[in-house]
């Protein structure tokens, strides 16, 4: 029996007649950007055609508006994936030409929110914003893409969105903060914090330069902060409240202000009430956090004065609940040290302190300072 015939050894393509003449084997690594661009283009092209067909079905009365919406939402999500992939690839390959200009980030963020107002309403998103004018040197189109990507990243994590644009205390950089809360209902298990939108955020920050980003992930939602190091103009920061100059105008700005005091101590409640009355501020008082929750249901205060004796885990829970309702909220603590008087810093959890024996003399100043920071 004859032995099996051996096959001739394979010949590298570079040595084969008519070969492409490549010096090394083909790998996907060097062609990855082209691959991403091709996938993104096919996705966006196919989704656009699908969306057009859905619109035509609605126009012909073949589907209802609710059915159109039910079909449009997943189609839009697929479209977002394609568009995000295209943008990531363009920023990665340096195909975005940037023209740095002075951009009022508060105005730009508000514009993005207005553009997406209908979408957010359809998704049942409750939106709060606090935007202070601050200018940054950045390409307007890049900034617009960045803010949209931040929203796209956060929206899957909850139904309450808080957006803040202001000036960081130190370093003095424009600061964009977005917090998304889920009201205790965790997001879908398929929701990922490292999704395409996050990759786009990272790539834009890298390509634009001058943007420092940070994110926080908790059981209650997500938080995002961006600092723009190329800040060129910002609103005046508040470092103190001078009671001797322009005192009358400050008092006018407190018109309608309402403060809630929480303390089991009758004397503290009375002293706080009298001190606030002297500067024209209306106030109520309760003895514990359960009563405080009931009071807030009736009327949301502008500031809360809290007795340090009850600053425990119950206070932490109360404060967390309150910060789900508002993006930022000022507190003043009544300290057992009679002579203490400390202004708060600019962190979200920072709190001013006034000693028990110093309420009549110092509480008004502390309250006015905290309220001024909120303006």
mmCIF file of C-alpha atoms in Angstrom:
data_model
loop_
_atom_site.group_PDB
_atom_site.id
_atom_site.type_symbol
_atom_site.label_atom_id
_atom_site.label_comp_id
_atom_site.label_asym_id
_atom_site.label_seq_id
_atom_site.Cartn_x
_atom_site.Cartn_y
_atom_site.Cartn_z
ATOM 1 C CA UNK A 1 0.000 0.000 0.000
ATOM 2 C CA UNK A 2 1.426 3.295 -1.018
ATOM 3 C CA UNK A 3 2.012 5.960 1.679
ATOM 4 C CA UNK A 4 -0.280 9.017 1.543
ATOM 5 C CA UNK A 5 0.925 11.772 -0.667
ATOM 6 C CA UNK A 6 2.349 14.710 1.269
ATOM 7 C CA UNK A 7 0.886 18.176 0.663
ATOM 8 C CA UNK A 8 3.353 20.842 -0.390
ATOM 9 C CA UNK A 9 4.307 23.339 2.336
ATOM 10 C CA UNK A 10 2.255 26.540 2.457
ATOM 11 C CA UNK A 11 3.877 29.539 0.873
ATOM 12 C CA UNK A 12 3.606 33.037 2.441
ATOM 13 C CA UNK A 13 1.378 35.339 0.417
ATOM 14 C CA UNK A 14 4.283 37.693 -0.158
ATOM 15 C CA UNK A 15 6.101 34.876 -1.997
ATOM 16 C CA UNK A 16 3.157 33.626 -4.023
ATOM 17 C CA UNK A 17 2.850 34.684 -7.607
ATOM 18 C CA UNK A 18 0.218 37.350 -7.852
ATOM 19 C CA UNK A 19 0.194 37.869 -4.056
ATOM 20 C CA UNK A 20 -0.525 41.213 -2.440
ATOM 21 C CA UNK A 21 3.085 41.591 -1.393
ATOM 22 C CA UNK A 22 2.412 42.242 2.332
ATOM 23 C CA UNK A 23 5.501 41.931 4.482
ATOM 24 C CA UNK A 24 3.559 40.600 7.512
ATOM 25 C CA UNK A 25 0.325 38.799 8.268
ATOM 26 C CA UNK A 26 -2.860 40.864 8.312
ATOM 27 C CA UNK A 27 -4.200 41.718 11.769
ATOM 28 C CA UNK A 28 -7.336 43.496 12.887
ATOM 29 C CA UNK A 29 -5.396 45.751 15.263
ATOM 30 C CA UNK A 30 -4.134 48.115 12.604
ATOM 31 C CA UNK A 31 -7.504 48.181 10.840
ATOM 32 C CA UNK A 32 -9.632 48.626 13.977
ATOM 33 C CA UNK A 33 -10.546 52.294 13.269
ATOM 34 C CA UNK A 34 -11.726 51.379 9.752
ATOM 35 C CA UNK A 35 -13.717 48.491 11.182
ATOM 36 C CA UNK A 36 -15.413 50.741 13.759
ATOM 37 C CA UNK A 37 -16.233 53.339 11.131
ATOM 38 C CA UNK A 38 -17.743 50.731 8.834
ATOM 39 C CA UNK A 39 -19.893 49.230 11.596
ATOM 40 C CA UNK A 40 -21.075 52.665 12.738
ATOM 41 C CA UNK A 41 -21.966 53.767 9.217
ATOM 42 C CA UNK A 42 -23.982 50.604 8.571
ATOM 43 C CA UNK A 43 -25.819 50.937 11.884
ATOM 44 C CA UNK A 44 -26.773 54.572 11.385
ATOM 45 C CA UNK A 45 -27.752 54.019 7.743
ATOM 46 C CA UNK A 46 -29.918 51.004 8.568
ATOM 47 C CA UNK A 47 -31.548 52.651 11.584
ATOM 48 C CA UNK A 48 -32.363 55.812 9.620
ATOM 49 C CA UNK A 49 -34.112 53.710 6.980
ATOM 50 C CA UNK A 50 -36.013 51.796 9.679
ATOM 51 C CA UNK A 51 -37.069 55.001 11.408
ATOM 52 C CA UNK A 52 -38.323 56.379 8.106
ATOM 53 C CA UNK A 53 -40.458 53.269 7.571
ATOM 54 C CA UNK A 54 -41.917 53.565 11.077
ATOM 55 C CA UNK A 55 -42.806 57.216 10.410
ATOM 56 C CA UNK A 56 -44.515 56.236 7.163
ATOM 57 C CA UNK A 57 -46.548 53.546 8.934
ATOM 58 C CA UNK A 58 -47.772 56.163 11.396
ATOM 59 C CA UNK A 59 -48.601 58.616 8.607
ATOM 60 C CA UNK A 60 -50.665 55.952 6.808
ATOM 61 C CA UNK A 61 -52.524 55.052 9.970
ATOM 62 C CA UNK A 62 -51.115 51.529 10.022
ATOM 63 C CA UNK A 63 -49.862 51.935 13.633
ATOM 64 C CA UNK A 64 -50.990 54.061 16.572
ATOM 65 C CA UNK A 65 -48.975 56.844 18.206
ATOM 66 C CA UNK A 66 -48.277 54.644 21.221
ATOM 67 C CA UNK A 67 -47.043 51.845 18.954
ATOM 68 C CA UNK A 68 -44.912 54.360 17.055
ATOM 69 C CA UNK A 69 -43.366 55.496 20.335
ATOM 70 C CA UNK A 70 -42.787 51.908 21.494
ATOM 71 C CA UNK A 71 -40.932 51.170 18.246
ATOM 72 C CA UNK A 72 -39.060 54.472 18.138
ATOM 73 C CA UNK A 73 -37.451 54.188 21.583
ATOM 74 C CA UNK A 74 -35.378 51.027 20.850
ATOM 75 C CA UNK A 75 -34.630 52.312 17.358
ATOM 76 C CA UNK A 76 -33.315 55.564 18.837
ATOM 77 C CA UNK A 77 -31.132 53.597 21.251
ATOM 78 C CA UNK A 78 -29.581 51.675 18.389
ATOM 79 C CA UNK A 79 -29.109 54.938 16.503
ATOM 80 C CA UNK A 80 -27.381 56.441 19.545
ATOM 81 C CA UNK A 81 -24.977 53.483 19.579
ATOM 82 C CA UNK A 82 -24.124 54.066 15.918
ATOM 83 C CA UNK A 83 -23.715 57.829 16.261
ATOM 84 C CA UNK A 84 -21.624 57.455 19.431
ATOM 85 C CA UNK A 85 -19.365 54.962 17.675
ATOM 86 C CA UNK A 86 -18.921 57.348 14.743
ATOM 87 C CA UNK A 87 -18.023 60.197 17.091
ATOM 88 C CA UNK A 88 -15.601 58.087 19.124
ATOM 89 C CA UNK A 89 -13.841 57.081 15.930
ATOM 90 C CA UNK A 90 -13.654 60.673 14.646
ATOM 91 C CA UNK A 91 -12.199 61.987 17.887
ATOM 92 C CA UNK A 92 -9.806 59.039 18.113
ATOM 93 C CA UNK A 93 -8.546 59.517 14.555
ATOM 94 C CA UNK A 94 -8.166 63.281 14.959
ATOM 95 C CA UNK A 95 -10.745 64.072 12.289
ATOM 96 C CA UNK A 96 -12.459 66.704 14.446
ATOM 97 C CA UNK A 97 -11.169 70.202 13.713
ATOM 98 C CA UNK A 98 -11.450 72.301 16.826
ATOM 99 C CA UNK A 99 -11.789 76.070 17.027
ATOM 100 C CA UNK A 100 -11.538 77.174 20.639
ATOM 101 C CA UNK A 101 -13.901 80.015 21.489
ATOM 102 C CA UNK A 102 -15.321 81.605 24.613
ATOM 103 C CA UNK A 103 -18.415 79.535 25.346
ATOM 104 C CA UNK A 104 -20.918 80.310 28.109
ATOM 105 C CA UNK A 105 -21.348 76.794 29.424
ATOM 106 C CA UNK A 106 -24.567 77.607 31.305
ATOM 107 C CA UNK A 107 -26.130 78.811 28.074
ATOM 108 C CA UNK A 108 -24.861 75.778 26.168
ATOM 109 C CA UNK A 109 -26.108 73.304 28.796
ATOM 110 C CA UNK A 110 -29.515 74.989 28.876
ATOM 111 C CA UNK A 111 -29.645 74.749 25.087
ATOM 112 C CA UNK A 112 -28.957 71.007 25.216
ATOM 113 C CA UNK A 113 -31.650 70.524 27.870
ATOM 114 C CA UNK A 114 -34.170 72.452 25.770
ATOM 115 C CA UNK A 115 -33.309 70.366 22.691
ATOM 116 C CA UNK A 116 -33.982 67.190 24.679
ATOM 117 C CA UNK A 117 -36.968 68.491 26.615
ATOM 118 C CA UNK A 118 -39.502 66.411 24.660
ATOM 119 C CA UNK A 119 -37.373 63.270 24.910
ATOM 120 C CA UNK A 120 -36.944 63.640 28.675
ATOM 121 C CA UNK A 121 -40.690 64.159 29.095
ATOM 122 C CA UNK A 122 -41.478 61.014 27.072
ATOM 123 C CA UNK A 123 -39.062 59.027 29.245
ATOM 124 C CA UNK A 124 -40.690 60.356 32.413
ATOM 125 C CA UNK A 125 -37.513 62.114 33.554
ATOM 126 C CA UNK A 126 -37.875 64.733 36.299
ATOM 127 C CA UNK A 127 -35.295 67.442 35.576
ATOM 128 C CA UNK A 128 -33.833 70.062 37.900
ATOM 129 C CA UNK A 129 -31.101 72.493 36.968
ATOM 130 C CA UNK A 130 -29.057 75.241 38.566
ATOM 131 C CA UNK A 131 -26.931 76.986 35.957
ATOM 132 C CA UNK A 132 -24.618 79.919 36.649
ATOM 133 C CA UNK A 133 -22.914 81.714 33.733
ATOM 134 C CA UNK A 134 -19.271 80.755 33.356
ATOM 135 C CA UNK A 135 -17.148 80.962 30.214
ATOM 136 C CA UNK A 136 -14.747 78.307 28.956
ATOM 137 C CA UNK A 137 -12.324 78.182 26.049
ATOM 138 C CA UNK A 138 -13.611 75.244 24.028
ATOM 139 C CA UNK A 139 -14.907 74.309 20.617
ATOM 140 C CA UNK A 140 -18.717 74.824 20.746
ATOM 141 C CA UNK A 141 -19.463 71.654 18.769
ATOM 142 C CA UNK A 142 -17.163 69.601 20.988
ATOM 143 C CA UNK A 143 -18.789 71.045 24.122
ATOM 144 C CA UNK A 144 -22.244 70.269 22.730
ATOM 145 C CA UNK A 145 -21.211 66.668 22.015
ATOM 146 C CA UNK A 146 -19.689 66.352 25.485
ATOM 147 C CA UNK A 147 -22.800 67.528 27.370
ATOM 148 C CA UNK A 148 -25.063 65.271 25.313
ATOM 149 C CA UNK A 149 -22.785 62.303 25.979
ATOM 150 C CA UNK A 150 -22.915 62.977 29.728
ATOM 151 C CA UNK A 151 -26.723 62.927 29.627
ATOM 152 C CA UNK A 152 -26.771 59.782 27.473
ATOM 153 C CA UNK A 153 -24.455 58.091 29.970
ATOM 154 C CA UNK A 154 -26.503 58.978 33.037
ATOM 155 C CA UNK A 155 -30.111 58.621 31.850
ATOM 156 C CA UNK A 156 -30.281 54.789 32.018
ATOM 157 C CA UNK A 157 -29.553 54.934 35.765
ATOM 158 C CA UNK A 158 -32.651 56.748 36.998
ATOM 159 C CA UNK A 159 -35.634 59.016 36.467
ATOM 160 C CA UNK A 160 -34.513 62.118 38.374
ATOM 161 C CA UNK A 161 -31.783 64.253 36.829
ATOM 162 C CA UNK A 162 -30.075 67.210 38.519
ATOM 163 C CA UNK A 163 -27.780 69.389 36.404
ATOM 164 C CA UNK A 164 -25.540 72.070 37.862
ATOM 165 C CA UNK A 165 -23.123 74.483 36.186
ATOM 166 C CA UNK A 166 -21.050 76.766 38.391
ATOM 167 C CA UNK A 167 -17.539 77.709 39.452
ATOM 168 C CA UNK A 168 -15.556 75.291 41.593
ATOM 169 C CA UNK A 169 -14.243 76.832 44.833
ATOM 170 C CA UNK A 170 -10.667 75.658 44.277
ATOM 171 C CA UNK A 171 -9.225 75.388 41.772
ATOM 172 C CA UNK A 172 -11.480 78.008 40.209
ATOM 173 C CA UNK A 173 -12.577 76.022 37.185
ATOM 174 C CA UNK A 174 -15.966 75.830 35.537
ATOM 175 C CA UNK A 175 -17.743 72.788 36.959
ATOM 176 C CA UNK A 176 -20.452 70.663 35.360
ATOM 177 C CA UNK A 177 -22.233 68.264 37.698
ATOM 178 C CA UNK A 178 -24.918 65.783 36.737
ATOM 179 C CA UNK A 179 -26.604 63.537 39.256
ATOM 180 C CA UNK A 180 -29.112 60.833 38.301
ATOM 181 C CA UNK A 181 -31.232 59.240 41.045
ATOM 182 C CA UNK A 182 -33.394 56.148 40.794
ATOM 183 C CA UNK A 183 -35.698 56.642 43.820
ATOM 184 C CA UNK A 184 -34.493 53.369 45.309
ATOM 185 C CA UNK A 185 -35.365 51.293 42.225
ATOM 186 C CA UNK A 186 -32.120 49.871 40.800
ATOM 187 C CA UNK A 187 -31.616 50.162 37.035
ATOM 188 C CA UNK A 188 -31.785 47.218 34.680
ATOM 189 C CA UNK A 189 -29.027 44.644 35.112
ATOM 190 C CA UNK A 190 -27.955 45.289 31.516
ATOM 191 C CA UNK A 191 -27.176 48.943 32.280
ATOM 192 C CA UNK A 192 -23.427 49.473 32.190
ATOM 193 C CA UNK A 193 -21.423 52.401 33.488
ATOM 194 C CA UNK A 194 -18.761 51.638 30.875
ATOM 195 C CA UNK A 195 -21.096 52.002 27.925
ATOM 196 C CA UNK A 196 -20.443 53.702 24.574
ATOM 197 C CA UNK A 197 -21.462 57.083 25.973
ATOM 198 C CA UNK A 198 -18.814 56.804 28.699
ATOM 199 C CA UNK A 199 -16.203 55.920 26.100
ATOM 200 C CA UNK A 200 -17.263 58.975 24.103
ATOM 201 C CA UNK A 201 -16.986 61.174 27.214
ATOM 202 C CA UNK A 202 -13.467 59.883 27.839
ATOM 203 C CA UNK A 203 -12.442 60.357 24.223
ATOM 204 C CA UNK A 204 -13.874 63.903 23.980
ATOM 205 C CA UNK A 205 -12.147 64.914 27.232
ATOM 206 C CA UNK A 206 -8.875 63.518 25.918
ATOM 207 C CA UNK A 207 -9.175 65.104 22.475
ATOM 208 C CA UNK A 208 -10.449 68.491 23.667
ATOM 209 C CA UNK A 209 -7.947 68.842 26.499
ATOM 210 C CA UNK A 210 -8.549 70.901 29.602
ATOM 211 C CA UNK A 211 -11.382 68.683 30.890
ATOM 212 C CA UNK A 212 -10.983 66.646 34.068
ATOM 213 C CA UNK A 213 -13.736 64.096 34.689
ATOM 214 C CA UNK A 214 -14.868 62.026 37.643
ATOM 215 C CA UNK A 215 -17.843 59.758 38.241
ATOM 216 C CA UNK A 216 -19.527 58.245 41.295
ATOM 217 C CA UNK A 217 -21.619 55.060 41.286
ATOM 218 C CA UNK A 218 -23.988 54.267 44.180
ATOM 219 C CA UNK A 219 -27.062 52.132 44.792
ATOM 220 C CA UNK A 220 -29.145 55.293 44.477
ATOM 221 C CA UNK A 221 -27.815 56.348 41.075
ATOM 222 C CA UNK A 222 -24.779 57.958 39.503
ATOM 223 C CA UNK A 223 -22.964 61.259 39.723
ATOM 224 C CA UNK A 224 -20.660 62.947 37.238
ATOM 225 C CA UNK A 225 -18.334 65.942 37.590
ATOM 226 C CA UNK A 226 -16.297 67.708 34.921
ATOM 227 C CA UNK A 227 -13.838 70.516 35.651
ATOM 228 C CA UNK A 228 -12.865 72.777 32.740
ATOM 229 C CA UNK A 229 -9.335 74.028 33.344
ATOM 230 C CA UNK A 230 -9.584 76.580 30.519
ATOM 231 C CA UNK A 231 -12.068 78.759 32.371
ATOM 232 C CA UNK A 232 -11.739 82.360 31.206
ATOM 233 C CA UNK A 233 -14.570 84.166 32.926
ATOM 234 C CA UNK A 234 -16.927 83.243 35.740
ATOM 235 C CA UNK A 235 -19.522 84.687 38.050
ATOM 236 C CA UNK A 236 -18.202 86.412 41.124
ATOM 237 C CA UNK A 237 -17.595 83.914 43.906
ATOM 238 C CA UNK A 238 -19.000 84.531 47.373
ATOM 239 C CA UNK A 239 -16.410 84.408 50.116
ATOM 240 C CA UNK A 240 -18.235 86.315 52.871
ATOM 241 C CA UNK A 241 -21.334 88.321 53.653
ATOM 242 C CA UNK A 242 -20.665 91.850 54.871
ATOM 243 C CA UNK A 243 -23.490 92.955 57.140
ATOM 244 C CA UNK A 244 -22.292 96.555 57.340
ATOM 245 C CA UNK A 245 -22.340 97.367 53.606
ATOM 246 C CA UNK A 246 -25.457 97.129 51.464
ATOM 247 C CA UNK A 247 -27.274 95.632 54.429
ATOM 248 C CA UNK A 248 -30.673 96.843 53.288
ATOM 249 C CA UNK A 249 -30.336 95.192 49.849
ATOM 250 C CA UNK A 250 -29.353 91.908 51.484
ATOM 251 C CA UNK A 251 -32.404 92.054 53.716
ATOM 252 C CA UNK A 252 -34.619 92.651 50.672
ATOM 253 C CA UNK A 253 -33.185 89.544 49.003
ATOM 254 C CA UNK A 254 -34.301 87.480 52.037
ATOM 255 C CA UNK A 255 -37.948 88.384 51.515
ATOM 256 C CA UNK A 256 -40.005 85.201 51.398
ATOM 257 C CA UNK A 257 -37.213 83.053 52.844
ATOM 258 C CA UNK A 258 -38.406 80.198 55.050
ATOM 259 C CA UNK A 259 -36.284 78.224 57.543
ATOM 260 C CA UNK A 260 -37.081 75.016 59.397
ATOM 261 C CA UNK A 261 -35.449 74.275 62.770
ATOM 262 C CA UNK A 262 -35.078 70.695 64.056
ATOM 263 C CA UNK A 263 -34.303 70.337 67.770
ATOM 264 C CA UNK A 264 -35.835 68.577 70.781
ATOM 265 C CA UNK A 265 -34.601 71.482 72.915
ATOM 266 C CA UNK A 266 -37.285 74.128 73.469
ATOM 267 C CA UNK A 267 -34.753 76.854 74.332
ATOM 268 C CA UNK A 268 -32.770 76.300 71.125
ATOM 269 C CA UNK A 269 -35.947 76.442 69.043
ATOM 270 C CA UNK A 270 -36.950 79.704 70.716
ATOM 271 C CA UNK A 271 -33.496 81.303 70.338
ATOM 272 C CA UNK A 272 -33.307 80.365 66.650
ATOM 273 C CA UNK A 273 -36.805 81.736 66.022
ATOM 274 C CA UNK A 274 -35.932 85.063 67.670
ATOM 275 C CA UNK A 275 -32.593 85.381 65.838
ATOM 276 C CA UNK A 276 -34.227 84.736 62.471
ATOM 277 C CA UNK A 277 -37.056 87.119 63.208
ATOM 278 C CA UNK A 278 -34.518 89.899 63.730
ATOM 279 C CA UNK A 279 -33.367 89.584 60.108
ATOM 280 C CA UNK A 280 -36.880 89.206 58.731
ATOM 281 C CA UNK A 281 -36.901 85.459 58.083
ATOM 282 C CA UNK A 282 -39.975 83.340 58.698
ATOM 283 C CA UNK A 283 -39.401 80.010 60.457
ATOM 284 C CA UNK A 284 -41.064 76.959 61.986
ATOM 285 C CA UNK A 285 -39.630 74.347 64.316
ATOM 286 C CA UNK A 286 -40.061 70.616 64.921
ATOM 287 C CA UNK A 287 -38.571 68.210 67.442
ATOM 288 C CA UNK A 288 -37.432 65.302 65.240
ATOM 289 C CA UNK A 289 -36.879 64.157 61.668
ATOM 290 C CA UNK A 290 -40.271 62.484 61.284
ATOM 291 C CA UNK A 291 -41.947 65.805 62.024
ATOM 292 C CA UNK A 292 -39.457 67.499 59.697
ATOM 293 C CA UNK A 293 -40.477 65.207 56.829
ATOM 294 C CA UNK A 294 -44.131 66.058 57.409
ATOM 295 C CA UNK A 295 -43.311 69.776 57.499
ATOM 296 C CA UNK A 296 -41.370 69.579 54.230
ATOM 297 C CA UNK A 297 -44.338 67.903 52.542
ATOM 298 C CA UNK A 298 -46.340 71.046 53.289
ATOM 299 C CA UNK A 299 -43.628 73.587 52.491
ATOM 300 C CA UNK A 300 -40.042 73.194 51.330
ATOM 301 C CA UNK A 301 -37.723 75.393 53.421
ATOM 302 C CA UNK A 302 -34.826 77.392 51.977
ATOM 303 C CA UNK A 303 -32.531 76.293 54.833
ATOM 304 C CA UNK A 304 -32.617 73.952 57.816
ATOM 305 C CA UNK A 305 -31.144 74.617 61.259
ATOM 306 C CA UNK A 306 -30.350 71.348 63.045
ATOM 307 C CA UNK A 307 -29.350 70.612 66.625
ATOM 308 C CA UNK A 308 -25.993 68.779 66.775
ATOM 309 C CA UNK A 309 -27.425 66.551 69.525
ATOM 310 C CA UNK A 310 -29.512 64.710 66.908
ATOM 311 C CA UNK A 311 -26.908 64.597 64.134
ATOM 312 C CA UNK A 312 -26.756 60.823 63.938
ATOM 313 C CA UNK A 313 -27.653 58.107 61.432
ATOM 314 C CA UNK A 314 -31.246 59.365 61.365
ATOM 315 C CA UNK A 315 -29.962 62.767 60.267
ATOM 316 C CA UNK A 316 -27.832 61.192 57.545
ATOM 317 C CA UNK A 317 -30.876 59.331 56.206
ATOM 318 C CA UNK A 318 -32.991 62.491 56.390
ATOM 319 C CA UNK A 319 -30.372 64.462 54.514
ATOM 320 C CA UNK A 320 -30.030 61.823 51.796
ATOM 321 C CA UNK A 321 -33.792 61.839 51.292
ATOM 322 C CA UNK A 322 -33.805 65.624 51.054
ATOM 323 C CA UNK A 323 -30.971 65.687 48.526
ATOM 324 C CA UNK A 324 -33.012 63.402 46.293
ATOM 325 C CA UNK A 325 -35.565 66.208 46.074
ATOM 326 C CA UNK A 326 -33.139 69.103 45.586
ATOM 327 C CA UNK A 327 -29.703 69.229 44.026
ATOM 328 C CA UNK A 328 -28.169 71.282 46.809
ATOM 329 C CA UNK A 329 -29.462 72.286 50.235
ATOM 330 C CA UNK A 330 -27.963 74.438 53.032
ATOM 331 C CA UNK A 331 -27.830 73.462 56.709
ATOM 332 C CA UNK A 332 -26.646 75.309 59.812
ATOM 333 C CA UNK A 333 -25.701 73.226 62.845
ATOM 334 C CA UNK A 334 -26.241 74.401 66.412
ATOM 335 C CA UNK A 335 -23.117 73.266 68.270
ATOM 336 C CA UNK A 336 -22.886 72.528 72.026
ATOM 337 C CA UNK A 337 -19.811 74.782 72.162
ATOM 338 C CA UNK A 338 -21.377 78.066 73.263
ATOM 339 C CA UNK A 339 -18.890 80.340 71.497
ATOM 340 C CA UNK A 340 -18.316 78.425 68.244
ATOM 341 C CA UNK A 341 -18.921 80.074 64.874
ATOM 342 C CA UNK A 342 -17.671 78.422 61.692
ATOM 343 C CA UNK A 343 -18.684 79.230 58.132
ATOM 344 C CA UNK A 344 -19.177 76.301 55.787
ATOM 345 C CA UNK A 345 -16.994 75.536 52.807
ATOM 346 C CA UNK A 346 -18.272 74.973 49.280
ATOM 347 C CA UNK A 347 -18.657 71.194 49.358
ATOM 348 C CA UNK A 348 -22.135 69.678 49.043
ATOM 349 C CA UNK A 349 -21.997 68.226 52.575
ATOM 350 C CA UNK A 350 -20.258 71.171 54.201
ATOM 351 C CA UNK A 351 -22.159 72.801 57.061
ATOM 352 C CA UNK A 352 -21.882 76.029 59.036
ATOM 353 C CA UNK A 353 -21.784 75.838 62.846
ATOM 354 C CA UNK A 354 -23.072 78.252 65.465
ATOM 355 C CA UNK A 355 -22.652 77.695 69.221
ATOM 356 C CA UNK A 356 -25.686 77.501 71.527
ATOM 357 C CA UNK A 357 -24.571 80.561 73.406
ATOM 358 C CA UNK A 358 -23.895 82.462 70.172
ATOM 359 C CA UNK A 359 -27.235 82.025 68.379
ATOM 360 C CA UNK A 360 -28.543 85.594 68.767
ATOM 361 C CA UNK A 361 -25.213 87.120 67.696
ATOM 362 C CA UNK A 362 -24.038 84.793 64.918
ATOM 363 C CA UNK A 363 -26.935 82.763 63.502
ATOM 364 C CA UNK A 364 -28.170 85.585 61.257
ATOM 365 C CA UNK A 365 -24.741 85.954 59.637
ATOM 366 C CA UNK A 366 -24.386 82.202 59.098
ATOM 367 C CA UNK A 367 -27.858 81.889 57.585
ATOM 368 C CA UNK A 368 -27.337 84.849 55.255
ATOM 369 C CA UNK A 369 -24.010 83.432 54.110
ATOM 370 C CA UNK A 370 -25.515 80.004 53.354
ATOM 371 C CA UNK A 371 -28.444 81.537 51.470
ATOM 372 C CA UNK A 372 -26.129 83.815 49.502
ATOM 373 C CA UNK A 373 -24.200 80.757 48.277
ATOM 374 C CA UNK A 374 -27.439 79.352 46.863
ATOM 375 C CA UNK A 375 -28.158 82.472 44.782
#
